[in-house]
Short mmCIF file of C-alpha atoms in Angstrom, two decimals:
data_model
loop_
_atom_site.label_atom_id
_atom_site.label_comp_id
_atom_site.label_asym_id
_atom_site.label_seq_id
_atom_site.Cartn_x
_atom_site.Cartn_y
_atom_site.Cartn_z
CA MET A 1 84.63 126.82 87.84
CA PRO A 2 85.03 126.64 84.07
CA PHE A 3 82.79 128.58 81.73
CA TRP A 4 81.87 125.41 79.85
CA GLY A 5 81.32 122.19 81.70
CA LEU A 6 83.13 120.11 79.07
CA GLN A 7 83.56 117.06 81.30
CA LYS A 8 79.88 117.10 82.19
CA GLN A 9 78.82 117.53 78.56
CA LEU A 10 80.99 114.63 77.39
CA GLY A 11 79.96 112.41 80.29
CA ILE A 12 83.48 111.92 81.64
CA ASP A 13 84.86 112.73 85.06
CA VAL A 14 88.63 113.16 85.06
CA ASP A 15 88.68 114.72 88.51
CA SER A 16 87.44 111.58 90.25
CA PHE A 17 90.43 109.44 89.19
CA LEU A 18 92.37 109.99 92.41
CA LEU A 19 89.34 110.28 94.66
CA ARG A 20 87.45 107.28 93.34
CA GLN A 21 88.01 105.38 96.57
CA SER A 22 85.81 107.88 98.44
CA MET A 23 82.88 107.39 96.11
CA PRO A 24 79.93 105.29 97.31
CA GLN A 25 80.89 101.61 97.07
CA PRO A 26 78.60 98.63 96.48
CA HIS A 27 77.25 96.94 99.63
CA GLY A 28 78.44 99.90 101.74
CA GLN A 29 81.96 98.50 102.24
CA ALA A 30 85.01 100.72 102.20
CA ALA A 31 87.23 100.51 99.13
CA VAL A 32 90.61 98.80 99.24
CA CYS A 33 92.74 101.95 99.20
CA HIS A 34 90.32 104.11 101.17
CA ALA A 35 92.56 104.31 104.25
CA PHE A 36 95.57 105.44 102.21
CA GLU A 37 93.51 108.02 100.37
CA ARG A 38 92.10 109.33 103.63
CA GLU A 39 95.57 109.73 105.15
CA TRP A 40 96.73 111.61 102.06
CA VAL A 41 93.72 113.95 102.01
CA GLU A 42 93.93 114.61 105.76
CA CYS A 43 97.65 115.39 105.50
CA GLY A 44 97.18 117.86 102.65
CA HIS A 45 94.01 119.47 103.99
CA GLY A 46 94.51 123.17 104.62
CA LEU A 47 98.01 123.28 103.12
CA GLY A 48 98.86 124.90 99.86
CA GLN A 49 99.52 122.67 96.85
CA THR A 50 103.29 123.25 96.88
CA ARG A 51 103.64 122.68 100.60
CA ALA A 52 101.36 119.62 100.54
CA ARG A 53 103.46 117.99 97.82
CA ARG A 54 106.55 118.39 99.97
CA GLU A 55 105.09 117.45 103.35
CA CYS A 56 102.69 114.68 102.28
CA GLN A 57 104.97 112.87 99.84
CA LEU A 58 105.02 109.61 101.85
CA GLU A 59 101.24 109.46 102.13
CA TYR A 60 100.86 110.16 98.42
CA GLU A 61 103.39 107.43 97.50
CA ASP A 62 101.56 104.91 99.70
CA PHE A 63 98.26 105.82 98.08
CA MET A 64 99.67 105.53 94.54
CA GLU A 65 101.28 102.16 95.37
CA CYS A 66 97.92 100.89 96.60
CA MET A 67 96.21 102.13 93.43
CA LYS A 68 98.76 101.14 90.78
CA ARG A 69 100.84 98.37 92.44
CA THR A 70 104.04 99.42 90.63
CA LYS A 71 106.45 98.26 93.34
CA LEU A 72 104.63 94.94 93.64
CA THR A 73 104.77 94.24 89.91
CA GLN A 74 108.47 95.16 89.80
CA ARG A 75 109.15 92.75 92.67
CA LEU A 76 107.21 89.94 90.99
CA ARG A 77 109.04 90.57 87.71
CA THR A 78 112.39 90.29 89.51
CA ILE A 79 111.33 87.03 91.19
CA LEU A 80 110.22 85.51 87.89
CA GLU A 81 113.46 86.54 86.17
CA GLN A 82 115.45 84.93 88.97
CA ARG A 83 113.36 81.75 88.69
CA ASP A 84 113.96 81.60 84.93
CA ARG A 85 117.71 82.08 85.46
CA MET A 86 117.79 79.25 88.02
CA ILE A 87 115.87 76.94 85.66
CA LYS A 88 118.31 77.75 82.86
CA GLN A 89 121.29 77.01 85.14
CA GLY A 90 119.71 73.74 86.32
CA LYS A 91 119.55 74.76 89.99
CA TYR A 92 115.75 74.63 90.18
CA THR A 93 113.11 72.39 88.68
CA PRO A 94 109.51 73.56 88.99
CA PRO A 95 106.91 71.11 90.36
CA GLU A 96 104.97 69.03 87.83
CA HIS A 97 101.72 70.89 88.44
CA HIS A 98 103.47 74.11 87.32
CA MET A 99 104.66 72.50 84.12
CA GLY A 100 101.27 71.08 83.08
CA LYS A 101 102.40 67.45 83.47
CA GLU A 102 100.05 66.61 86.32
CA GLU A 103 97.57 63.77 85.84
CA PRO A 104 94.05 64.99 85.11
CA ARG A 105 91.68 64.90 88.04
CA PRO A 106 88.27 63.29 87.80
#
């Protein structure tokens, strides 16, 4: 425990970044990544920090992917680049409703 509670005095809580899924949620529903966080915490419970990093790496990666969606955004970026390449080569033409040429609806 620190001598000065700097986080408390400034009104910030840095420690809850990773464990924010366990906090009370509105309407009593579990958070989206709660299951991944729970697996990660249960895996590392009772282990030392160094050993937990080594043994619980898969659980931690799953949890971080659920939180940050880095693999998903990389995949979507690759798909969009491929679509743009195909449009440039003339192998693919997007539908009219994707190009903004659709007739207005009443």
